[in-house]
XYZ file of C-alpha atoms in Angstrom:
627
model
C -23.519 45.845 -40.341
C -21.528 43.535 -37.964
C -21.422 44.520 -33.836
C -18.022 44.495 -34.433
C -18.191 47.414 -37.278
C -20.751 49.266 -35.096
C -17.964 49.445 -32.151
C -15.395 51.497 -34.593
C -17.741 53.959 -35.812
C -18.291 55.535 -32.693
C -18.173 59.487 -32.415
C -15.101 60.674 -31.349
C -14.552 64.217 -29.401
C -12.522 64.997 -31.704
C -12.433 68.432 -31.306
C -10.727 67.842 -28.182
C -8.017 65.991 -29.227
C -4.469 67.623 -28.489
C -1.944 66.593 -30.959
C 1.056 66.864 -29.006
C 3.083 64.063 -28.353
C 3.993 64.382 -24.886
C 5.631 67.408 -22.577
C 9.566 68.446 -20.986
C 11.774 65.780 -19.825
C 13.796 66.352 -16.811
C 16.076 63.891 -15.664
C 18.523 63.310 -12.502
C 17.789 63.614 -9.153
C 17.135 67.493 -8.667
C 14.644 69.728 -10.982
C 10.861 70.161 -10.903
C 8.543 69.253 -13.564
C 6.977 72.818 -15.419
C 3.312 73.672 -13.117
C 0.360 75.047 -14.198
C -2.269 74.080 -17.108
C -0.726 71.778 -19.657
C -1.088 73.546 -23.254
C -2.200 71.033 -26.237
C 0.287 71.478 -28.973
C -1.163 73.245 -32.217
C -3.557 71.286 -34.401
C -1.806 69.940 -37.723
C -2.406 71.226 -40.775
C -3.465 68.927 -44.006
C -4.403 69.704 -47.551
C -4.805 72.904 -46.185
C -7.121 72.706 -43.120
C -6.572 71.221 -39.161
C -6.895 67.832 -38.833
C -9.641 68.489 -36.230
C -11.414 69.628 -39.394
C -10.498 66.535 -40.986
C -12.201 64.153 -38.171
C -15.211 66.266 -37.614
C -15.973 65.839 -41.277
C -15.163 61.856 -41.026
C -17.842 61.361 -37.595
C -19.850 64.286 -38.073
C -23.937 64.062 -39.193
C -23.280 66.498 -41.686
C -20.998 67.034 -44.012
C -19.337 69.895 -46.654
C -16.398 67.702 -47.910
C -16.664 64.526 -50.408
C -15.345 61.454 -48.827
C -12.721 60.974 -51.144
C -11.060 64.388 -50.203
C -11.738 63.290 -46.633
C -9.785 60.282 -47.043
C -6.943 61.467 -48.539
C -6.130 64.057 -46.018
C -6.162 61.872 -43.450
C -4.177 59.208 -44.910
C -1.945 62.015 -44.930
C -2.134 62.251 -41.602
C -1.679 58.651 -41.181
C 1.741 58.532 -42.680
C 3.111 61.576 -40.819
C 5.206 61.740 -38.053
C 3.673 62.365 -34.847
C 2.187 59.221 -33.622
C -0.928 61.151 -31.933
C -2.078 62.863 -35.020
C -1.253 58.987 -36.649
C -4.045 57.743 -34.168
C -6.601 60.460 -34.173
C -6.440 60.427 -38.243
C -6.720 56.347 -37.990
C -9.826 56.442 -35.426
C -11.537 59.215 -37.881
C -11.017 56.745 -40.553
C -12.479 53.784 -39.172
C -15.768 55.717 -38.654
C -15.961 55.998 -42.788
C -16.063 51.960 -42.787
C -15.552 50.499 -46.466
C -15.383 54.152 -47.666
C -12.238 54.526 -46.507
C -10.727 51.778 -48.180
C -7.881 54.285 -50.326
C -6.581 54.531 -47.105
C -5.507 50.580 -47.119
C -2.176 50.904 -48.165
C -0.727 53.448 -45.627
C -2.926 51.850 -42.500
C -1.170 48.696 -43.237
C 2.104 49.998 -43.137
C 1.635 51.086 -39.627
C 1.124 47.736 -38.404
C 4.624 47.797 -37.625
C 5.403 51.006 -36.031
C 7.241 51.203 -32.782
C 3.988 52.599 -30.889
C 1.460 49.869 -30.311
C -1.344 52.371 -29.731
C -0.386 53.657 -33.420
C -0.760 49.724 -34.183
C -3.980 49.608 -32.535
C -5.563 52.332 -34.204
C -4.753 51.433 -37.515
C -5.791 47.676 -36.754
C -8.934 49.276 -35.760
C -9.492 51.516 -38.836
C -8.098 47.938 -41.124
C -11.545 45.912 -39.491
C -13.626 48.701 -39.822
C -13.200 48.433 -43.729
C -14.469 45.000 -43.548
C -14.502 42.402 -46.933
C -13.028 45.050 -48.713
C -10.035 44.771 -46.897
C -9.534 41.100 -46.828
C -7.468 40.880 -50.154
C -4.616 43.293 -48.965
C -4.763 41.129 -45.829
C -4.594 37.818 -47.005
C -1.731 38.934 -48.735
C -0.352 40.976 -46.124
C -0.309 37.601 -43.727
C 1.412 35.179 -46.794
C 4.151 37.589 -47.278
C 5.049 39.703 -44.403
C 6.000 37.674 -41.332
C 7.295 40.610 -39.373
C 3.332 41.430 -39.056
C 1.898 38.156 -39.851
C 0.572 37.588 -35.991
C -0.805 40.916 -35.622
C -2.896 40.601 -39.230
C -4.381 37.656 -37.446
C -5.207 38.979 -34.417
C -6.909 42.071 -37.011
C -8.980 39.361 -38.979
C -10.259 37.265 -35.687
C -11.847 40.764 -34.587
C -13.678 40.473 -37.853
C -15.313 37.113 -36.942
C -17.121 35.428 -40.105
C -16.526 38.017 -42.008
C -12.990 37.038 -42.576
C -13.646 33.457 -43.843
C -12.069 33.790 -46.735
C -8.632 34.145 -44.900
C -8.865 30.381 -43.405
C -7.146 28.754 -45.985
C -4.049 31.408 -45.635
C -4.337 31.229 -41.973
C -3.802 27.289 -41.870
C -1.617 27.756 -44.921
C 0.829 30.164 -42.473
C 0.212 28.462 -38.874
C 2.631 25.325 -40.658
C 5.558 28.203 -40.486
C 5.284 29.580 -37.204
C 6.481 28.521 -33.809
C 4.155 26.626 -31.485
C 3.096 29.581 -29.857
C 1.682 31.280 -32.946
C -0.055 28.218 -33.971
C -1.563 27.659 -30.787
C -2.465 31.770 -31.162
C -3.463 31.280 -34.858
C -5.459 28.178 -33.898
C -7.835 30.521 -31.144
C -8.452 33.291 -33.932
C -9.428 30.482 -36.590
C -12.211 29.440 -33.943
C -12.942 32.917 -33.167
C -13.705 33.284 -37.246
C -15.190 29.757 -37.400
C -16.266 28.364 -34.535
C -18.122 25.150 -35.945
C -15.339 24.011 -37.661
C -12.457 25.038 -35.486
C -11.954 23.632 -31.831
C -15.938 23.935 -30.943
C -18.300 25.613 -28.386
C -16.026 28.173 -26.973
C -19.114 30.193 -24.830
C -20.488 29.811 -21.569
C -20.469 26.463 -20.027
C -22.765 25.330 -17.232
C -23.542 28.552 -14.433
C -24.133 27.025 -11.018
C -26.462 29.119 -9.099
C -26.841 29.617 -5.252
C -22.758 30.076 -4.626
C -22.371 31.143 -1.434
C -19.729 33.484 -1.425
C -18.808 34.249 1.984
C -18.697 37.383 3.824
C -17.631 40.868 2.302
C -17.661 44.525 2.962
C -20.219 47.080 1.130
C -17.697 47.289 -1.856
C -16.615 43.534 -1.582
C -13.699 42.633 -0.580
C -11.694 45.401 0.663
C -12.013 46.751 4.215
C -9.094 48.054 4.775
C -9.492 52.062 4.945
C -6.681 54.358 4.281
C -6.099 58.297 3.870
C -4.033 57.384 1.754
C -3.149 55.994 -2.044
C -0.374 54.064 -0.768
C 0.256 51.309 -3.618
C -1.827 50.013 -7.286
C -5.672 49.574 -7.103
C -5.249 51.323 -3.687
C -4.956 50.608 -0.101
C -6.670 47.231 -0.465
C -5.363 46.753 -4.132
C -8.886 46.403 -4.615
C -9.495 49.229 -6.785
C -12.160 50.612 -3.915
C -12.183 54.117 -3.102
C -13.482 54.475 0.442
C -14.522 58.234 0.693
C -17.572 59.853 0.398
C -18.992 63.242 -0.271
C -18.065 62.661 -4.030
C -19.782 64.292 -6.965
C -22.634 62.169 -7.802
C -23.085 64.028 -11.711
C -20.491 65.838 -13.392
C -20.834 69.200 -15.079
C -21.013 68.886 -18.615
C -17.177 70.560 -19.339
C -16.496 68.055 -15.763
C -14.952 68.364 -13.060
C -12.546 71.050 -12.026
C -8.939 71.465 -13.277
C -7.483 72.690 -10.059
C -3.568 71.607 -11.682
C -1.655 69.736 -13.836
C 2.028 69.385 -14.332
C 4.592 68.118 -17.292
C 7.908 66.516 -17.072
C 6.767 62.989 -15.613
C 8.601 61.367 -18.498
C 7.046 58.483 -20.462
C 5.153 55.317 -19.020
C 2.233 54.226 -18.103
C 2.518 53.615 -14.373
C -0.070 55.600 -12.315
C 0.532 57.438 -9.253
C 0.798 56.247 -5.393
C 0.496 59.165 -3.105
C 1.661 58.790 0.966
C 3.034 61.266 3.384
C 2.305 64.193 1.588
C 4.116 63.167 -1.940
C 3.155 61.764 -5.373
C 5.449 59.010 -6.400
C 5.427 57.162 -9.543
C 7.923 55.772 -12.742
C 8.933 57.042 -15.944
C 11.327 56.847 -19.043
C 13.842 60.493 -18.869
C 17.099 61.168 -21.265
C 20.194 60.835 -19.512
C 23.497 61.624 -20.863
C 25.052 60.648 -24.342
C 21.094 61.072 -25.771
C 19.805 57.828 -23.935
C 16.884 57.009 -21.443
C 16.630 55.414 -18.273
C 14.184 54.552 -16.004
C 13.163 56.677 -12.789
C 11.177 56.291 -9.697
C 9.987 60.000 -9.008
C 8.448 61.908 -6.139
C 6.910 65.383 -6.254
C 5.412 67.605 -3.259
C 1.775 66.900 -2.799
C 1.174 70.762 -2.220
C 3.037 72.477 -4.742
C 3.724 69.430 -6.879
C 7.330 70.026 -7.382
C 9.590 67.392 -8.028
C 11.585 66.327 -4.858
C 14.094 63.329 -6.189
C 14.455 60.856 -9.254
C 16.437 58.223 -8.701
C 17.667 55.968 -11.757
C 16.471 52.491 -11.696
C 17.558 50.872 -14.866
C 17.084 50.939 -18.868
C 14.095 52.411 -20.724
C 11.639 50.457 -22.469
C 9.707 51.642 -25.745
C 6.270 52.494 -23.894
C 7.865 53.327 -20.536
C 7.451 51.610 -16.966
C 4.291 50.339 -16.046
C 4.930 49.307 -12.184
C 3.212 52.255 -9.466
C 5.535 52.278 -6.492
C 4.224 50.662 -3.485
C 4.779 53.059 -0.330
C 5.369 51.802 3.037
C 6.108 53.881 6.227
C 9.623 55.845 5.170
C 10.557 53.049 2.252
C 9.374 52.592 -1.267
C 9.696 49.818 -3.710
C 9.450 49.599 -7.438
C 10.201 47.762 -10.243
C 11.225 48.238 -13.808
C 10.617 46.923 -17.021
C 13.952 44.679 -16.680
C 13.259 43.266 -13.668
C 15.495 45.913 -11.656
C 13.657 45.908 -8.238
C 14.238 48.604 -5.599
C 13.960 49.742 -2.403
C 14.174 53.637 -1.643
C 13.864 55.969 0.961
C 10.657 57.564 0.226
C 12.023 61.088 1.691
C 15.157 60.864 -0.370
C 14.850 58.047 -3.243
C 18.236 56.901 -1.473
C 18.310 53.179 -2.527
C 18.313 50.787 0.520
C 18.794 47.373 -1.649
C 18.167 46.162 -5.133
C 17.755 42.976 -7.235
C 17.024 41.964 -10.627
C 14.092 39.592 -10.788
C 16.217 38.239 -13.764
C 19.919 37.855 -12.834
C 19.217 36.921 -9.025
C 16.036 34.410 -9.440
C 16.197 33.207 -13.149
C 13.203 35.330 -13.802
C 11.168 35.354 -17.639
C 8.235 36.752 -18.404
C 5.551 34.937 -20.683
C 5.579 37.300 -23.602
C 8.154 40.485 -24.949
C 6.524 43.429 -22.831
C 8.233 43.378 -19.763
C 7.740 43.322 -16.531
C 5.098 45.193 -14.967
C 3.745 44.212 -11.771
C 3.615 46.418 -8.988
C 5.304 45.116 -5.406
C 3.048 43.856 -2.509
C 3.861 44.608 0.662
C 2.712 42.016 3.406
C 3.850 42.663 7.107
C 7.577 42.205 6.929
C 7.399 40.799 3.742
C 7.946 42.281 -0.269
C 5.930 40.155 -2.592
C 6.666 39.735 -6.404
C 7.312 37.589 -9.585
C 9.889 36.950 -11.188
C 8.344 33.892 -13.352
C 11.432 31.274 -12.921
C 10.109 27.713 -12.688
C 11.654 27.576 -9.057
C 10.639 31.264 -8.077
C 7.412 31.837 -9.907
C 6.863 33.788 -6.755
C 9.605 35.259 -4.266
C 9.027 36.573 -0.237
C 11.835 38.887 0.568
C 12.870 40.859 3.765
C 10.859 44.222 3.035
C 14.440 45.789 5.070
C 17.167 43.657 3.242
C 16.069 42.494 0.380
C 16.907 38.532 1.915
C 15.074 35.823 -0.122
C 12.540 34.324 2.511
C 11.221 31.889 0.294
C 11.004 31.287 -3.462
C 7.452 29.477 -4.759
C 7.826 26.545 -7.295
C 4.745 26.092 -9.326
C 4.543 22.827 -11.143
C 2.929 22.714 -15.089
C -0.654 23.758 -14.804
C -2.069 23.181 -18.217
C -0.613 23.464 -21.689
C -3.148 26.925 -22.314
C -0.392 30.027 -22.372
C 2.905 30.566 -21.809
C 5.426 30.586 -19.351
C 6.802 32.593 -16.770
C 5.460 35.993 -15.221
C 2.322 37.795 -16.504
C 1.083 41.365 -16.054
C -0.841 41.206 -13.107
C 0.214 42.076 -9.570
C -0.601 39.903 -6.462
C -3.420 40.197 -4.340
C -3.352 38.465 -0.775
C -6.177 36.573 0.893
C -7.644 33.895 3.547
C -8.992 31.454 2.034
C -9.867 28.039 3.621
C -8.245 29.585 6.613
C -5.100 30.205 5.279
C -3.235 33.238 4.340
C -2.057 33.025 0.600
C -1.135 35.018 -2.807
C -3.086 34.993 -5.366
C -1.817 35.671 -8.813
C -2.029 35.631 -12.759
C 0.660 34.101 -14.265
C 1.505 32.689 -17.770
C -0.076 29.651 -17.506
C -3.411 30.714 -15.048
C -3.754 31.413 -11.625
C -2.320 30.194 -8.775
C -2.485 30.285 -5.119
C 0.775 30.071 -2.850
C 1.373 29.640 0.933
C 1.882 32.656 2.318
C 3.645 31.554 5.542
C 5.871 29.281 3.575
C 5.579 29.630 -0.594
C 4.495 26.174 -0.979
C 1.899 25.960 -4.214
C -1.659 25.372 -3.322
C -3.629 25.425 -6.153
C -3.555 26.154 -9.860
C -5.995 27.065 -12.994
C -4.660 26.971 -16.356
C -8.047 27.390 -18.320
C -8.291 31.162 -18.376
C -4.773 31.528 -19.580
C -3.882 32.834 -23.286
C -0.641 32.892 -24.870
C -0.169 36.734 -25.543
C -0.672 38.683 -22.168
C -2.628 37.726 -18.889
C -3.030 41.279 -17.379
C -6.347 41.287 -15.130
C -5.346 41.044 -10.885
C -7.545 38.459 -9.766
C -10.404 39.094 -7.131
C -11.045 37.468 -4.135
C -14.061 36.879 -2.333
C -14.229 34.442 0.810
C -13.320 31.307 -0.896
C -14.032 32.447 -4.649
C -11.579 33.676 -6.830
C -12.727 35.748 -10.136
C -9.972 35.865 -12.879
C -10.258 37.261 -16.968
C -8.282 37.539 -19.759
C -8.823 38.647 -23.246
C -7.113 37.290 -26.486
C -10.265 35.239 -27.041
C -10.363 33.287 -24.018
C -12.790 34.763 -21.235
C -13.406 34.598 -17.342
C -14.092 31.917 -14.341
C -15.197 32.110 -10.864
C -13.143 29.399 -9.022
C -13.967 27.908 -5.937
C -11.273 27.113 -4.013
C -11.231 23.824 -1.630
C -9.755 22.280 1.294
C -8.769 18.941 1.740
C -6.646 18.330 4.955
C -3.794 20.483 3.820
C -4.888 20.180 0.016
C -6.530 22.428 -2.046
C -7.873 22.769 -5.417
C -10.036 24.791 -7.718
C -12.765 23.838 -8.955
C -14.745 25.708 -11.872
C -18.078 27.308 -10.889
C -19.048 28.755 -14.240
C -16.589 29.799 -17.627
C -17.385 32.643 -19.588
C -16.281 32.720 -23.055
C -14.914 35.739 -24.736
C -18.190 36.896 -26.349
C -19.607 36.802 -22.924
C -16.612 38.478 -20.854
C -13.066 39.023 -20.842
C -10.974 42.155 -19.423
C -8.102 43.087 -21.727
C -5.799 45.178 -19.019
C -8.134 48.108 -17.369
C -9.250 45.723 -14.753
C -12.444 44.693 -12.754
C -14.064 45.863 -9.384
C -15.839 44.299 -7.061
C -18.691 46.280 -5.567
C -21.324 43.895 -3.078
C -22.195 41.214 -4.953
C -21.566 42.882 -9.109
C -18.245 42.728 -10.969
C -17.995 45.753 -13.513
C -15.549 46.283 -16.059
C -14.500 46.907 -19.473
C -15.270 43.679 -22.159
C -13.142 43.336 -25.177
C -9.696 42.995 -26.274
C -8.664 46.694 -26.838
C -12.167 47.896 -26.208
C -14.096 48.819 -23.034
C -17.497 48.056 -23.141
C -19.429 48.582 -19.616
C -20.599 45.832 -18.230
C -21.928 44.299 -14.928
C -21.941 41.171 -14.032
C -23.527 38.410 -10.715
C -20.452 37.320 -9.297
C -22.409 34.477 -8.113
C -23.724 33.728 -11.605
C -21.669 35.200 -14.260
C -24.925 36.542 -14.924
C -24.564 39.853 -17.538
C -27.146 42.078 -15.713
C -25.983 44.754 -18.127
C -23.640 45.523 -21.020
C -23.025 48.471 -23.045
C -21.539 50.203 -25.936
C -18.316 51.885 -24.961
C -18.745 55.592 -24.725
C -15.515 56.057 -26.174
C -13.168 54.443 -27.715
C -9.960 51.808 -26.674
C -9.798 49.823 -23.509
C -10.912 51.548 -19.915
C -9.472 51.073 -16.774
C -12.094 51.203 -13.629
C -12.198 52.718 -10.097
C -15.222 52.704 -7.191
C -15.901 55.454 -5.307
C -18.949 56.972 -3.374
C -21.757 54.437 -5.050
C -20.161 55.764 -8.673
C -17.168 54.083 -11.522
C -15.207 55.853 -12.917
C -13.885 54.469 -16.590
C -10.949 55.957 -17.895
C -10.610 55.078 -21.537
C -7.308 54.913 -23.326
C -7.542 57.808 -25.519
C -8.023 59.981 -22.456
C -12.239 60.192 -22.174
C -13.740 59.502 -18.531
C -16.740 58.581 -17.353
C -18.754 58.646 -14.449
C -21.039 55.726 -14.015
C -23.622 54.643 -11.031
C -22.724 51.591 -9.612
C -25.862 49.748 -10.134
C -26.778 46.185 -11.152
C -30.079 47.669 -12.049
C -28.956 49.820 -15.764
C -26.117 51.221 -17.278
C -26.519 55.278 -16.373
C -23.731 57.652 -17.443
C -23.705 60.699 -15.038
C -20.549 62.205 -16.312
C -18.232 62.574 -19.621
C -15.752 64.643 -20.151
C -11.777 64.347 -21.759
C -9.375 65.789 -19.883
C -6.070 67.010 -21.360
C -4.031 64.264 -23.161
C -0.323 63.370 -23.068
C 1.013 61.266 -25.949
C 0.084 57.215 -26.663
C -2.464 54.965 -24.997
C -3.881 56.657 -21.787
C -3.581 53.039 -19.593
C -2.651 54.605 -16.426
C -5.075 53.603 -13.677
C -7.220 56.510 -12.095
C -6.743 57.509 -8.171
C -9.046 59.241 -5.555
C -7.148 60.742 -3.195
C -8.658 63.499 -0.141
C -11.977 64.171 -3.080
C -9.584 65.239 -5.533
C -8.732 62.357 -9.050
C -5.503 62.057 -10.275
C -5.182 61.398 -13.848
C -1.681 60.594 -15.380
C -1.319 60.123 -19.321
C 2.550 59.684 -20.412
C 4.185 62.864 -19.198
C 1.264 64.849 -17.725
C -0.405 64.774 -14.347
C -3.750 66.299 -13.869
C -5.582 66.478 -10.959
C -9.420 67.523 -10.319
C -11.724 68.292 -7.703
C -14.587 65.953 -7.321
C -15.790 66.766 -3.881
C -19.211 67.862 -3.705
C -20.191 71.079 -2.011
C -22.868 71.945 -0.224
């Protein structure tokens, strides 16, 4: 059996699944979202019995049901509505393997559904099947181009195993646009490596890097009582308390609330001043959405304002407002940035990173950064040749300067990425650091003016990963079959440049979109495109000191706090690791209550108590640790 089988047979907690697909909308600028425990919606019946039935009897040791009565039930489920019981009846599948093969036929068809976690989960249960599979998707990729890139993407996970598919795969690259080949051309090496572009793994490590000074935790020293903005208060994903659980009880930690009503997205939470702000998609009148930028009470978590910011998008906003003194800023998934009163959500001033700066992103999801805030400065990217990056008045909303970035490479795409910017000294001067489509680049921060670029890590789909800085190093990953660097960065007069320490391929490392952390002289993180498997690696090096099967299943985002990660994984599971380059040791799993689609929200600390958002529901735990 291939690694890549092994990964999508993993036991699910089922039984813990809720089947809902997300709680009460509110919308406007008054209202409260509904407190208390959220309640998982009742568990679906098929063929007669609840589908938590159904995926016990799928992952379970033992079983009372033949597999072919197993199967059918959930394909079932598969082909019903609710997209939640469509991914927890997928994931059961893909633990059957080739035995679920008369599933085929309705996991295909979901390769086009408006959800991409639904797409994900049947992509997954599709590998899982293996050779048996590769007929339907041979054919599949010939004669369905609405799907044809994501079938491709489906057979590259399978490696070698999908060699038969080459000849359609070359066959259909001569119809697509030069961005598909160039993404068809990276999954025919990924499936055949000798005969398609070469050695794609580690080149040359250097060793002895000196990498400058750094706190306990790495970069990060700035402290904060606070959750002010994403990744934190040093956007570092460092959480600088202590007195933390150091082991979780087996059910975990305690619920102390939750709430519904957040509305759909995926941003996480900020929290500053005694409120919790973040984004989501709410009707409005005439049966639409819109995006909001919401605050609730941090006490009794009622909603205090939403204030509409623009048009909804399918999976909702991904930006987490950045707080700062009495203002807020935020930015949809059209480019609609805003400044607010944090107190009121009055708007101050607004652009659109499209209409004002000539702002594209590098691929269809939108925009998704969250804002930096730097002195007297807003920091963001709006991906226009001219104004990759843009310095505004923080109070006005005045252009200060717009950042031209000349062609970097010809790996990618262009325009904005996913990634937010991070701000640094390096080589004694202040700059941004940031992923866009084409790599990474460094900008004046005084002035704008381009520094330095990197164009080797990018990909063509979605660069997602913030980059981290140490001293004069700069760390960056991607997925989609490209990998990670460590950059040293170089000053010449008033030149710099980059210059590769080591490249790690994508069997080695690459971060699809839960990020990395920097703690003393380790990276950890999830590996994998749409999977999160623990790993820890020498900064220094790129040395893999360890690297683990996921726990559970999808991609994981990752927090530090108190000598401990925390991975939250997409279908809702967290886990409590230590932070040690010595072993991978779990001291804590447990799944929380779930909202509807993929659970890509980041996790915050905030005063010993973790904030978990997925979709429409906010829970929040106590972690401190009593004596």
């Amino acid at each position: 059996m291939t690694h890549s089988k092994m990964r999508l047979l993993l036991l699910l907690s089922a039984l813990a699944i809720g089947f809902g697909v997300g709680g009460r909308f509110l919308a406007g600028r008054t209202g409260a979202p509904a407190d208390g425990q959220a309640q998982a919606a009742p568990d679906p019946l098929f063929w007669g019995k609840p589908l938590s039935y159904w995926v016990s009897q799928a992952t379970g040791t033992e079983r009372s049901e033949n597999v072919d009565r197993i199967v059918a039930a959930l394909s079932e489920a598969v082909r019903g509505e609710d997209y939640s019981t469509k991914v927890a009846a997928a994931d059961a599948l893909s633990a059957l393997g080739p035995g679920a093969l008369p599933a085929l036929p309705g996991l295909l068809a979901q390769l086009d559904h408006v959800q991409p976690w639904v797409r994900e989960a049947a992509a997954g249960a599709l590998a899982a099947l293996g050779k048996t599979a590769l007929p339907a998707l041979i054919d599949t990729l010939k004669n369905n181009a609405a799907v044809r890139v994501r079938v491709a993407f489906l057979l590259g996970t399978m490696g070698a195993e999908a060699r038969e598919a080459v000849p359609a795969l070359v066959e259909v690259m001569e119809q697509e646009t030069p961005v598909n080949r160039a993404r068809l051309a990276g999954i025919l090496n990924q499936i055949d490596p000798e005969r398609f572009a070469g050695e794609t793994s580690r080149h040359a490590v250097s060793e002895g890097v000196k990498l400058g000074p750094g706190s306990e935790t790495g970069l990060g020293t700035v402290a904060s009582a606070d959750w002010p903005q994403f990744h934190g208060p040093g956007r570092d994903s460092i959480c600088h308390e202590r007195g933390l659980l150091s082991r979780w009880p087996e059910s975990g930690p305690k619920l102390l609330w939750s709430i519904k009503g957040l509305g759909r997205g995926l941003a996480s939470v900020s929290i500053a001043g005694g409120r919790i702000f973040t984004m989501g998609d709410r009707p409005v009148e005439g049966g639409k959405e819109a995006q909001f930028v919401i605050a609730c009470d941090l006490e009794n978590h009622r909603q205090l304002w939403a204030t509409r910011v623009g048009p909804a998008f399918e999976t909702g906003p991904r930006c987490t407002p950045t707080v700062d003194g009495d203002l807020l800023y935020a930015l949809g998934t059209e480019g609609d940035l805003v400044c607010l009163r944090a107190a009121t959500g009055e708007v101050r001033w607004q652009k659109n990173l499209a209409a004002d700066f000539g702002g594209r992103m590098m691929s269809g999801w939108k925009y998704s950064e969250s804002p930096l805030v730097d002195g007297d400065r807003l920091i963001c990217t709006p991906g226009a040749a001219d104004a990759m990056l843009v310095a505004l008045d923080k109070r006005t909303g005045s252009t200060v300067w717009k950042a031209a970035v000349p062609k970097l490479g010809d790996k990618g795409a262009d325009g904005a990425a996913y990634s937010s910017v991070v701000v640094a000294e390096i080589g004694g001067v202040r700059q941004y650091v940031q992923l866009i489509g084409r790599g990474v680049v460094g900008v004046d921060a005084r002035t704008g003016r381009f520094l330095w670029g990197y164009n080797r890590v990018a990909n063509n789909v979605a660069n997602i990963t913030a980059p981290v800085v140490r001293g004069n190093y700069v760390f960056v990953t991607t997925a989609y079959n490209t990998g990670s660097a460590l950059l040293e960065i170089k000053r010449e007069g008033d030149s710099f440049r980059a210059e590769e320490v080591y490249f790690l391929g994508p069997r080695d490392f690459a971060n699809h979109h839960g990020g990395v952390v920097l703690v003393g002289e380790h990276l950890y993180g999830g590996h994998g495109t749409n999977l999160g498997d623990p790993v820890c690696l020498a900064l220094a090096t790129g040395e893999v000191c360890w690297k683990s099967r996921s726990p559970a299943r999808g991609s994981a985002c990752v927090l530090y706090a108190d000598g401990h990660l925390l991975f939250r994984y997409d279908r809702g599971d967290v886990v409590l690791v230590e932070a040690s380059p010595e072993a991978f040791r779990v001291k804590g799993h447990f799944r929380p209550p779930t909202g509807a689609g993929p659970a890509w929200a980041h996790p915050v600390i905030h005063r010993g108590k973790l904030y978990l958002r997925h979709d429409d529901l906010l829970c929040c735990y106590d972690i401190r640790a009593y004596d």
